[in-house]
Short mmCIF file of C-alpha atoms in Angstrom, two decimals:
data_model
loop_
_atom_site.label_atom_id
_atom_site.label_comp_id
_atom_site.label_asym_id
_atom_site.label_seq_id
_atom_site.Cartn_x
_atom_site.Cartn_y
_atom_site.Cartn_z
CA MET A 1 -6.84 -10.26 43.78
CA THR A 2 -9.54 -7.85 44.84
CA ARG A 3 -12.80 -7.29 43.01
CA ASN A 4 -11.67 -3.71 42.40
CA GLU A 5 -8.51 -4.89 40.71
CA ILE A 6 -10.52 -7.07 38.42
CA TRP A 7 -12.83 -4.17 37.62
CA GLN A 8 -9.84 -1.96 36.85
CA ALA A 9 -8.46 -4.62 34.46
CA LEU A 10 -11.79 -4.73 32.66
CA ARG A 11 -12.07 -0.87 32.52
CA SER A 12 -8.50 -0.56 31.21
CA SER A 13 -9.25 -3.21 28.48
CA LEU A 14 -12.44 -1.28 27.52
CA LEU A 15 -10.48 1.93 27.23
CA GLU A 16 -7.82 0.08 25.19
CA VAL A 17 -10.50 -0.70 22.62
CA PHE A 18 -12.38 2.59 23.04
CA PRO A 19 -9.79 5.19 24.00
CA GLU A 20 -12.46 7.89 23.28
CA TYR A 21 -14.26 6.85 26.52
CA THR A 22 -11.32 7.91 28.68
CA ASN A 23 -13.15 10.81 30.22
CA LEU A 24 -16.51 9.03 30.62
CA ASN A 25 -17.65 7.92 33.92
CA ILE A 26 -17.98 4.19 33.14
CA ILE A 27 -20.25 2.38 35.62
CA GLU A 28 -20.24 -1.40 36.15
CA ASP A 29 -24.04 -1.91 35.44
CA LEU A 30 -23.67 -0.83 31.84
CA SER A 31 -23.26 -3.55 29.20
CA LEU A 32 -20.55 -3.54 26.71
CA ARG A 33 -23.14 -3.44 24.07
CA GLU A 34 -24.56 -0.28 25.48
CA LEU A 35 -21.17 1.28 25.27
CA GLY A 36 -21.14 0.57 21.57
CA ALA A 37 -19.06 -2.64 21.52
CA ASN A 38 -20.05 -5.08 18.78
CA SER A 39 -19.48 -8.86 19.16
CA VAL A 40 -15.87 -8.69 18.11
CA ASP A 41 -15.20 -5.69 20.26
CA ARG A 42 -16.77 -7.57 23.26
CA ALA A 43 -14.67 -10.66 22.69
CA GLU A 44 -11.55 -8.43 22.32
CA ILE A 45 -12.33 -6.56 25.57
CA ILE A 46 -12.86 -9.72 27.58
CA MET A 47 -9.72 -11.33 26.02
CA LEU A 48 -7.61 -8.37 26.93
CA THR A 49 -8.98 -8.59 30.51
CA LEU A 50 -8.12 -12.20 30.76
CA THR A 51 -4.67 -11.50 29.42
CA HIS A 52 -4.06 -8.70 31.94
CA LEU A 53 -5.21 -11.01 34.75
CA ASN A 54 -3.40 -14.04 33.34
CA LEU A 55 -6.43 -16.21 33.21
CA ASN A 56 -7.45 -18.94 30.75
CA ILE A 57 -11.14 -18.97 30.63
CA PRO A 58 -13.05 -19.99 27.36
CA LEU A 59 -14.80 -17.03 25.89
CA VAL A 60 -18.04 -18.99 25.63
CA GLU A 61 -18.25 -18.75 29.38
CA PHE A 62 -19.05 -15.06 28.94
CA ALA A 63 -21.93 -15.73 26.40
CA ASN A 64 -24.72 -14.97 28.78
CA VAL A 65 -23.35 -12.00 30.85
CA LYS A 66 -25.66 -9.13 30.76
CA ASN A 67 -23.45 -6.30 31.94
CA MET A 68 -20.04 -5.55 33.29
CA ILE A 69 -21.01 -6.41 36.86
CA GLU A 70 -21.70 -9.94 35.63
CA ILE A 71 -18.26 -10.08 33.83
CA VAL A 72 -16.56 -9.06 36.93
CA ASP A 73 -18.61 -11.50 39.06
CA LEU A 74 -17.71 -14.37 36.67
CA LEU A 75 -14.04 -13.49 36.82
CA CYS A 76 -14.14 -13.40 40.59
CA GLN A 77 -15.81 -16.82 40.76
CA GLN A 78 -13.21 -18.25 38.37
CA ILE A 79 -10.28 -16.76 40.39
CA GLU A 80 -11.80 -18.20 43.62
CA THR A 81 -11.96 -21.72 42.03
CA PHE A 82 -8.34 -21.71 41.09
CA MET B 1 -21.81 10.23 -14.16
CA SER B 2 -21.92 8.71 -17.60
CA THR B 3 -24.69 9.97 -19.78
CA ASN B 4 -27.23 7.69 -21.35
CA ARG B 5 -25.89 8.59 -24.69
CA ASP B 6 -22.35 7.41 -23.67
CA ILE B 7 -23.91 4.13 -22.40
CA LEU B 8 -25.98 3.65 -25.65
CA ASN B 9 -22.80 4.36 -27.73
CA ASN B 10 -20.89 1.79 -25.59
CA LYS B 11 -18.35 4.59 -25.29
CA LYS B 12 -15.07 3.77 -23.54
CA PHE B 13 -14.47 6.30 -20.78
CA ARG B 14 -11.17 8.23 -20.47
CA VAL B 15 -9.64 7.45 -17.16
CA VAL B 16 -7.73 10.14 -15.26
CA VAL B 17 -5.90 10.32 -11.92
CA THR B 18 -7.18 13.03 -9.57
CA GLY B 19 -5.76 12.16 -6.23
CA MET B 20 -2.47 10.63 -4.89
CA GLY B 21 -1.15 9.85 -1.51
CA GLN B 22 1.96 8.09 -0.30
CA LEU B 23 3.89 7.01 2.86
CA SER B 24 7.33 5.49 2.46
CA SER B 25 10.88 5.46 3.87
CA ILE B 26 11.21 8.92 2.48
CA GLY B 27 8.36 10.25 4.65
CA GLN B 28 4.73 11.07 4.42
CA GLY B 29 2.90 13.00 1.64
CA ILE B 30 3.31 13.78 -2.02
CA PRO B 31 5.32 16.99 -1.44
CA VAL B 32 7.89 15.00 0.55
CA LEU B 33 8.19 12.39 -2.25
CA LYS B 34 8.47 15.15 -4.81
CA ARG B 35 11.28 16.73 -3.00
CA ALA B 36 13.04 13.40 -2.65
CA LEU B 37 12.67 12.72 -6.35
CA LEU B 38 14.03 16.12 -7.20
CA THR B 39 17.02 15.95 -4.73
CA GLY B 40 17.80 12.28 -5.00
CA GLN B 41 17.08 11.51 -1.36
CA SER B 42 16.88 7.86 -0.11
CA GLN B 43 16.74 6.29 3.31
CA PHE B 44 18.47 2.84 3.17
CA THR B 45 19.83 1.60 6.40
CA GLN B 46 21.04 -1.62 7.98
CA SER B 47 18.25 -2.78 10.12
CA SER B 48 18.71 -4.32 13.51
CA SER B 49 14.99 -5.35 13.81
CA PHE B 50 15.63 -8.86 12.24
CA SER B 51 18.20 -10.41 14.44
CA MET B 52 16.94 -13.90 13.66
CA LEU B 53 18.10 -13.59 9.95
CA SER B 54 21.21 -15.37 8.98
CA PHE B 55 22.41 -12.22 7.36
CA PRO B 56 22.39 -8.48 8.17
CA ILE B 57 19.55 -6.87 6.09
CA ILE B 58 19.58 -3.52 4.33
CA ALA B 59 16.24 -1.96 3.71
CA ALA B 60 14.35 1.27 3.26
CA LEU B 61 11.94 1.13 6.16
CA LEU B 62 9.28 3.55 7.45
CA GLN B 63 10.85 6.08 9.76
CA ASP B 64 9.23 6.47 13.19
CA PHE B 65 5.69 6.00 11.93
CA VAL B 66 2.99 6.67 14.58
CA PHE B 67 -0.55 6.41 13.19
CA GLU B 68 -2.12 9.06 15.40
CA LYS B 69 0.75 11.53 14.65
CA ALA B 70 0.42 10.84 10.89
CA LEU B 71 -3.31 11.78 11.11
CA ASN B 72 -2.30 15.25 12.23
CA ALA B 73 -1.16 15.98 8.67
CA PHE B 74 -4.67 16.46 7.49
CA SER B 75 -6.01 19.82 8.34
CA VAL B 76 -8.60 20.21 5.60
CA LEU B 77 -10.42 16.91 5.96
CA PRO B 78 -13.65 16.87 7.93
CA ASN B 79 -13.41 15.81 11.63
CA ASN B 80 -15.94 13.03 11.26
CA LEU B 81 -13.89 11.41 8.53
CA LEU B 82 -10.66 11.79 10.58
CA THR B 83 -12.49 10.27 13.67
CA MET B 84 -13.66 7.32 11.61
CA ALA B 85 -10.15 6.73 10.32
CA LYS B 86 -8.70 7.02 13.76
CA LYS B 87 -11.09 4.58 15.16
CA ALA B 88 -10.52 2.16 12.30
CA GLY B 89 -6.80 2.36 12.52
CA HIS B 90 -6.46 2.17 16.25
CA ARG B 91 -4.86 -1.07 17.21
CA ALA B 92 -4.82 -2.05 13.56
CA PRO B 93 -1.90 -3.67 11.91
CA LEU B 94 0.73 -1.35 10.36
CA THR B 95 -0.47 -2.29 6.87
CA ILE B 96 -3.96 -1.09 7.58
CA GLN B 97 -2.76 2.05 9.33
CA THR B 98 -0.59 3.08 6.39
CA SER B 99 -3.15 2.33 3.83
CA LEU B 100 -5.46 4.66 5.66
CA ILE B 101 -2.97 7.50 5.68
CA ALA B 102 -2.23 7.19 2.01
CA ALA B 103 -5.88 7.00 1.20
CA LEU B 104 -6.68 10.18 3.26
CA GLU B 105 -4.19 12.13 1.38
CA ALA B 106 -5.48 11.02 -1.98
CA TRP B 107 -9.01 11.67 -0.88
CA GLU B 108 -8.11 15.18 0.10
CA GLN B 109 -6.38 15.91 -3.16
CA ALA B 110 -9.29 14.71 -5.18
CA LYS B 111 -11.49 16.83 -3.04
CA LEU B 112 -13.86 13.77 -2.47
CA TYR B 113 -14.65 15.11 0.96
CA LYS B 114 -16.66 18.01 -0.44
CA ARG B 115 -17.95 16.46 -3.67
CA SER B 116 -21.34 14.88 -4.12
CA PHE B 117 -21.24 11.46 -5.64
CA GLU B 118 -23.07 8.20 -5.54
CA LYS B 119 -21.31 5.85 -3.12
CA ARG B 120 -22.44 2.89 -5.16
CA ARG B 121 -20.53 4.23 -8.24
CA MET B 122 -17.27 4.33 -6.35
CA GLY B 123 -15.07 1.27 -6.11
CA ILE B 124 -11.86 0.12 -4.34
CA VAL B 125 -9.13 -2.09 -5.65
CA VAL B 126 -6.32 -3.00 -3.21
CA ALA B 127 -3.03 -4.16 -4.56
CA GLY B 128 -1.30 -6.92 -2.91
CA HIS B 129 -1.57 -10.36 -1.23
CA ASN B 130 -0.09 -11.88 1.92
CA THR B 131 -0.51 -8.50 3.42
CA THR B 132 -0.49 -9.59 7.09
CA LEU B 133 2.72 -11.56 7.14
CA ALA B 134 4.48 -9.60 9.80
CA TYR B 135 1.29 -9.23 11.83
CA GLN B 136 0.84 -13.03 11.84
CA TYR B 137 4.50 -13.59 12.71
CA GLN B 138 4.26 -11.17 15.70
CA ARG B 139 1.34 -13.20 17.02
CA TYR B 140 3.71 -16.31 17.33
CA THR B 141 5.52 -14.60 20.14
CA ASP B 142 2.34 -14.68 22.27
CA ASP B 143 3.17 -17.19 25.05
CA ASN B 144 -0.38 -18.49 25.08
CA LEU B 145 -2.69 -18.79 22.04
CA ASN B 146 -5.63 -18.89 24.48
CA HIS B 147 -5.14 -15.20 24.61
CA LEU B 148 -5.06 -14.67 20.85
CA SER B 149 -6.85 -11.51 20.10
CA PRO B 150 -10.34 -12.34 18.79
CA ILE B 151 -10.08 -9.73 16.18
CA TYR B 152 -7.28 -11.78 14.60
CA ALA B 153 -9.99 -13.74 12.82
CA LEU B 154 -10.78 -10.55 10.80
CA ARG B 155 -7.31 -9.04 10.65
CA PHE B 156 -5.42 -11.96 9.14
CA MET B 157 -7.41 -11.74 5.95
CA ASP B 158 -6.17 -9.43 3.18
CA SER B 159 -9.80 -8.34 2.59
CA ASP B 160 -9.68 -6.52 5.88
CA GLN B 161 -8.10 -3.80 3.80
CA ILE B 162 -11.17 -3.48 1.68
CA GLY B 163 -13.47 -3.69 4.69
CA THR B 164 -11.65 -0.97 6.60
CA LEU B 165 -11.22 1.43 3.66
CA SER B 166 -14.77 1.00 2.49
CA GLU B 167 -16.09 1.68 6.03
CA VAL B 168 -14.01 4.73 6.60
CA PHE B 169 -14.78 6.31 3.13
CA GLY B 170 -18.28 4.97 2.77
CA VAL B 171 -17.48 3.28 -0.55
CA LYS B 172 -20.28 0.98 -1.67
CA GLY B 173 -19.46 0.01 -5.25
CA GLU B 174 -17.20 -2.87 -6.39
CA GLY B 175 -14.26 -3.80 -4.16
CA LEU B 176 -11.63 -6.31 -4.42
CA MET B 177 -8.00 -7.35 -3.81
CA VAL B 178 -5.72 -8.09 -6.82
CA GLY B 179 -2.38 -9.78 -6.45
CA GLY B 180 0.47 -10.28 -8.78
CA ALA B 181 3.67 -10.38 -6.67
CA SER B 182 5.76 -7.21 -7.56
CA ALA B 183 3.32 -6.41 -10.37
CA SER B 184 0.40 -6.15 -7.92
CA GLY B 185 0.33 -2.30 -8.05
CA ASN B 186 0.07 -2.11 -11.80
CA ILE B 187 -2.54 -4.88 -12.01
CA ALA B 188 -4.62 -3.00 -9.47
CA ILE B 189 -4.40 0.26 -11.48
CA ILE B 190 -5.30 -1.71 -14.64
CA GLN B 191 -8.21 -3.38 -13.00
CA ALA B 192 -9.54 -0.05 -11.70
CA HIS B 193 -9.02 1.46 -15.15
CA ARG B 194 -11.19 -1.31 -16.67
CA MET B 195 -13.83 -0.91 -13.99
CA ILE B 196 -14.17 2.73 -14.97
CA GLN B 197 -14.02 2.09 -18.72
CA GLN B 198 -16.69 -0.49 -18.51
CA ASN B 199 -18.88 1.98 -16.66
CA LEU B 200 -19.06 -0.22 -13.51
CA VAL B 201 -17.89 2.72 -11.33
CA ASP B 202 -17.25 6.40 -11.85
CA ILE B 203 -14.43 6.75 -9.35
CA CYS B 204 -12.04 4.10 -7.93
CA MET B 205 -9.64 4.18 -5.11
CA VAL B 206 -6.46 2.14 -5.69
CA VAL B 207 -4.36 1.33 -2.70
CA GLY B 208 -0.98 -0.43 -2.84
CA VAL B 209 -0.47 -2.08 0.46
CA LEU B 210 2.89 -1.81 2.34
CA ALA B 211 4.71 -5.09 2.14
CA ASP B 212 5.31 -5.82 5.75
CA LEU B 213 7.51 -8.96 5.54
CA SER B 214 8.36 -11.25 8.42
CA PRO B 215 11.79 -12.85 8.84
CA PHE B 216 10.52 -15.97 6.95
CA GLU B 217 9.96 -14.01 3.62
CA LEU B 218 13.25 -12.03 3.93
CA GLN B 219 15.23 -15.24 4.69
CA GLY B 220 13.47 -16.94 1.74
CA PHE B 221 14.21 -14.07 -0.62
CA TYR B 222 17.85 -14.22 0.64
CA ASN B 223 18.15 -17.98 0.17
CA ILE B 224 17.11 -17.73 -3.50
CA GLY B 225 19.59 -14.97 -4.08
CA ALA B 226 16.98 -12.27 -4.73
CA LEU B 227 18.12 -9.85 -1.92
CA GLY B 228 21.03 -7.50 -2.42
CA GLY B 229 23.23 -5.73 0.01
CA ARG B 230 25.96 -8.28 0.85
CA ASN B 231 28.92 -6.07 -0.26
CA PHE B 232 27.39 -2.84 0.98
CA GLN B 233 27.09 -3.42 4.74
CA LYS B 234 29.28 -0.39 5.49
CA ALA B 235 27.54 1.76 2.98
CA PRO B 236 23.80 0.81 2.89
CA GLU B 237 22.84 3.85 0.90
CA LYS B 238 24.75 2.33 -2.04
CA ALA B 239 23.14 -1.21 -1.87
CA CYS B 240 20.21 -0.36 -4.21
CA ARG B 241 21.76 0.21 -7.60
CA PRO B 242 19.38 -0.66 -10.58
CA PHE B 243 21.12 -1.12 -13.80
CA ASP B 244 24.70 -0.85 -12.28
CA ARG B 245 27.28 -3.48 -12.86
CA ASP B 246 27.75 -3.91 -9.11
CA ARG B 247 24.08 -4.60 -8.28
CA GLU B 248 23.38 -7.73 -6.24
CA GLY B 249 19.62 -8.04 -5.88
CA PHE B 250 16.64 -6.04 -4.80
CA ILE B 251 16.55 -3.98 -1.57
CA TRP B 252 13.29 -4.11 0.28
CA GLY B 253 11.34 -0.88 0.89
CA GLN B 254 8.31 -0.24 2.99
CA GLY B 255 5.82 2.05 1.39
CA THR B 256 2.12 2.48 0.55
CA GLY B 257 0.60 4.55 -2.22
CA CYS B 258 -3.04 5.51 -3.11
CA LEU B 259 -4.47 6.81 -6.38
CA ILE B 260 -7.91 8.07 -7.14
CA LEU B 261 -8.89 7.29 -10.58
CA GLU B 262 -12.12 8.50 -12.28
CA SER B 263 -13.70 9.05 -15.56
CA SER B 264 -12.69 12.26 -17.18
CA THR B 265 -16.35 13.30 -17.46
CA MET B 266 -16.74 13.01 -13.63
CA ALA B 267 -13.60 14.95 -12.93
CA LYS B 268 -14.47 17.70 -15.41
CA VAL B 269 -18.09 18.14 -14.11
CA HIS B 270 -16.68 18.51 -10.52
CA GLY B 271 -13.83 20.85 -11.67
CA ILE B 272 -11.08 18.55 -10.54
CA PRO B 273 -7.74 18.89 -12.19
CA PHE B 274 -6.22 15.85 -13.90
CA LEU B 275 -2.84 14.71 -12.56
CA GLY B 276 -2.46 12.38 -15.48
CA GLU B 277 -4.36 10.15 -17.81
CA ILE B 278 -4.09 6.34 -18.30
CA LYS B 279 -3.85 5.78 -22.00
CA GLY B 280 -2.85 2.25 -22.42
CA VAL B 281 -2.58 -0.88 -20.20
CA ALA B 282 -1.39 -4.50 -20.65
CA ILE B 283 -1.00 -7.58 -18.58
CA ALA B 284 0.45 -10.83 -19.84
CA LEU B 285 1.93 -14.07 -18.37
CA ASP B 286 4.99 -16.03 -19.33
CA ALA B 287 3.58 -19.49 -18.49
CA ASN B 288 6.34 -19.68 -16.02
CA ARG B 289 5.94 -20.16 -12.18
CA GLY B 290 9.57 -19.35 -11.46
CA ALA B 291 11.48 -16.22 -10.70
CA SER B 292 13.15 -15.90 -14.15
CA PRO B 293 12.00 -12.86 -16.17
CA SER B 294 11.32 -13.11 -19.91
CA LYS B 295 12.42 -10.46 -22.47
CA GLU B 296 9.71 -11.68 -24.91
CA GLY B 297 7.00 -11.21 -22.16
CA GLU B 298 8.12 -7.91 -21.00
CA ALA B 299 8.48 -6.57 -24.58
CA TYR B 300 5.04 -7.90 -25.31
CA VAL B 301 3.29 -5.88 -22.60
CA MET B 302 5.17 -2.70 -23.46
CA GLN B 303 4.03 -3.06 -27.13
CA GLN B 304 0.56 -4.06 -26.06
CA ALA B 305 0.22 -1.06 -23.79
CA LEU B 306 1.32 1.20 -26.64
CA THR B 307 -1.01 -0.38 -29.01
CA HIS B 308 -3.88 0.06 -26.47
CA ALA B 309 -2.97 3.75 -26.22
CA ARG B 310 -2.81 4.06 -29.98
CA MET B 311 0.73 5.31 -29.63
CA LEU B 312 4.14 4.46 -31.08
CA PRO B 313 7.43 4.01 -29.12
CA THR B 314 8.50 7.33 -30.43
CA ASP B 315 5.63 8.99 -28.53
CA ILE B 316 7.13 8.07 -25.20
CA GLN B 317 9.64 10.40 -23.63
CA TYR B 318 10.14 8.70 -20.28
CA LEU B 319 10.01 5.21 -18.95
CA ASN B 320 9.79 4.39 -15.18
CA THR B 321 11.47 1.02 -15.28
CA HIS B 322 10.61 -1.98 -13.04
CA GLY B 323 14.45 -1.66 -12.25
CA THR B 324 14.79 -3.73 -9.07
CA SER B 325 18.59 -3.82 -8.92
CA SER B 326 18.55 -7.61 -9.48
CA LEU B 327 21.11 -9.28 -11.80
CA LEU B 328 18.99 -10.99 -14.41
CA GLY B 329 15.94 -8.80 -13.89
CA ASP B 330 17.61 -5.56 -14.90
CA GLU B 331 19.51 -7.02 -17.81
CA THR B 332 16.30 -8.61 -19.13
CA GLU B 333 14.31 -5.47 -18.89
CA ILE B 334 16.98 -3.41 -20.73
CA ALA B 335 16.91 -6.05 -23.50
CA ALA B 336 13.11 -5.75 -23.69
CA ILE B 337 13.22 -1.95 -23.75
CA GLN B 338 15.78 -2.02 -26.50
CA PHE B 339 13.76 -4.44 -28.50
CA VAL B 340 10.57 -2.25 -28.15
CA PHE B 341 12.20 1.26 -28.55
CA ASN B 342 14.87 0.29 -31.04
CA GLU B 343 16.53 3.52 -32.51
CA HIS B 344 14.36 5.70 -30.21
CA ILE B 345 16.19 4.22 -27.14
CA HIS B 346 18.58 7.19 -27.16
CA LYS B 347 15.68 9.53 -26.54
CA VAL B 348 13.73 7.85 -23.71
CA TRP B 349 14.68 8.79 -20.26
CA LEU B 350 15.02 5.64 -18.05
CA ASN B 351 15.12 5.63 -14.22
CA SER B 352 14.17 3.44 -11.42
CA THR B 353 12.25 4.82 -8.42
CA LYS B 354 13.37 1.86 -6.45
CA SER B 355 16.87 3.42 -6.28
CA LEU B 356 15.22 5.89 -3.90
CA VAL B 357 12.48 4.10 -2.00
CA GLY B 358 13.63 0.48 -2.43
CA HIS B 359 11.42 -2.25 -3.81
CA CYS B 360 8.01 -1.85 -2.29
CA LEU B 361 6.77 -5.19 -3.81
CA TRP B 362 2.88 -5.06 -3.71
CA SER B 363 2.73 -1.33 -3.78
CA ALA B 364 5.72 -0.66 -6.17
CA GLY B 365 3.43 -0.10 -9.20
CA VAL B 366 1.27 2.43 -7.29
CA ILE B 367 4.22 4.30 -5.84
CA GLU B 368 5.95 4.34 -9.22
CA THR B 369 2.92 5.59 -10.98
CA ILE B 370 2.75 8.51 -8.47
CA ALA B 371 6.49 9.18 -9.15
CA THR B 372 5.84 9.13 -12.85
CA LEU B 373 2.95 11.63 -12.67
CA ILE B 374 4.92 13.89 -10.38
CA GLN B 375 7.69 13.97 -12.97
CA ILE B 376 5.33 14.56 -15.88
CA GLN B 377 3.68 17.48 -14.02
CA SER B 378 6.84 19.01 -12.93
CA ASN B 379 9.00 18.55 -16.00
CA PHE B 380 11.82 16.61 -14.59
CA VAL B 381 13.22 13.07 -14.37
CA HIS B 382 14.55 11.88 -11.13
CA ALA B 383 18.07 10.55 -10.58
CA ASN B 384 19.11 6.90 -10.81
CA LEU B 385 20.94 6.63 -7.49
CA ASN B 386 24.19 4.55 -7.49
CA LEU B 387 24.26 4.09 -11.21
CA GLU B 388 27.99 4.32 -11.52
CA ASN B 389 28.70 1.84 -14.28
CA PRO B 390 25.49 1.32 -16.38
CA ILE B 391 25.04 -2.15 -17.75
CA ASP B 392 24.09 -0.63 -21.14
CA GLN B 393 25.64 2.27 -22.97
CA ASP B 394 22.81 2.87 -25.51
CA CYS B 395 19.97 3.63 -23.05
CA ARG B 396 19.43 7.22 -21.87
CA PHE B 397 19.67 6.56 -18.11
CA VAL B 398 19.16 9.62 -15.95
CA SER B 399 22.44 10.27 -14.12
CA SER B 400 22.88 10.68 -10.30
CA HIS B 401 21.04 13.96 -10.42
CA SER B 402 17.54 14.82 -11.52
CA GLU B 403 17.30 16.51 -14.99
CA ILE B 404 14.94 18.86 -16.61
CA ALA B 405 12.67 17.04 -19.07
CA THR B 406 9.41 17.73 -20.92
CA ILE B 407 7.30 14.67 -20.73
CA GLN B 408 4.01 14.38 -22.61
CA SER B 409 3.79 10.56 -22.35
CA ALA B 410 5.40 8.10 -20.17
CA MET B 411 5.46 4.31 -19.57
CA SER B 412 5.67 2.40 -16.26
CA ASN B 413 6.72 -1.22 -16.02
CA SER B 414 6.12 -3.75 -13.23
CA PHE B 415 7.01 -7.42 -13.34
CA GLY B 416 6.54 -10.21 -10.81
CA PHE B 417 7.63 -13.67 -9.88
CA GLY B 418 5.35 -16.23 -11.55
CA GLY B 419 5.68 -14.68 -15.05
CA MET B 420 3.67 -11.51 -14.42
CA ASN B 421 4.24 -8.75 -16.86
CA THR B 422 2.50 -5.33 -16.82
CA SER B 423 3.00 -2.07 -18.48
CA ILE B 424 0.94 1.20 -18.42
CA VAL B 425 1.17 4.35 -20.62
CA PHE B 426 0.33 7.68 -19.09
CA THR B 427 -0.07 11.03 -20.64
CA ILE B 428 -0.17 14.54 -19.24
CA GLY B 429 -3.95 14.24 -19.28
CA GLU B 430 -5.16 17.51 -20.77
#
């Protein structure tokens, strides 16, 4: 799985929760918080991404990620370790 | 909105209805329901959605409901409110989405979107319990609970209804859920009525939640013999037949309703027309946890509601019965009505809205109040569908067609498993 595919999975999960962002140019160095996601929204977006990618990673692993780049990085690392 | 003099005099406030909204198997909106009541339209079908049940189920289910499409019905409401509602309802369970649609309609009718009032003086009472049964059941099909949606932690609680409605409409006064099985709707109306009478709020939104049952509840109701439809598989439209000799049990209906109640003073000051007034209310228990109804308990609440309204049985022209189409339930209710109304029984119109929309369980009392007020305002009584051989010859059942009737005062009954009895008296509200 490529990094771009992982990013697209995250982006599509974000749009599932916030369909109003469909026409926005969403860039990876934004944080979910900056996009208006509260703690439940953030958990929801990450869980949807994990479901799309068929990965089982505890959500606590994402507790310290600062932006979407770091979310994608963490997912890439996890996939590499499998 | 109450004056200092009112408070000093400990005055009990008159409570009126100023807004209504509904969504049921009949369709969306009060005009749609009114047309169905007038023409005797129903929407009972054999559902293929519950293949795991040991029996084929007949029900009055919502038809092709799509939340985003349902929002398009509101052309007058401000965009920011509709955007809030859309956001709150997006990905929400059906029960939340339908509550929002009914509430938006009632909000629009009561013109709350353009009135100035104190948000701390508005409350919400939501009728129902176990409101996420189907939502929870659908989660069981997830192959991996590791992927359980985190928002489930908020969604599975009934109180998500209050949270969502209060957020969308900006309500900041008292808010609570009330439950009482099939009497939940009436209990919620009574609770809201008391909150206004006790001057805790000026306005109160009452929402009857759509009962979204899972196969567990349907099989359970079937196993205790409460569900009807066994002999009507080829004619599902005939399965729901309150007070008819061939009735077999209740037929489930999906529906939600919303009422805006407020003090008459508040409505008058804002120039909002009354759709009806709540004159008397009563709740009483049977001290019985079972499913068996009590003539004594049912008669008691009807009498108490009349006493509370300072009215006599002869003042009532129309009674919207609980009338579920169940064997013992209908028979018991008729016996209780005869006891209360005595010789006046020949003059009181009786019908059951469930013959058109099915038994909506938690929201039944709210939807039936809406039906009652529509009939009061429009001078008619709706048909009793499928009432071919009435179980009683003395009662004045409406026939299979709606009839013209002048109604000044009406009563609406709701009873529930666990010995819950409720009755409410309405007047035209002048």
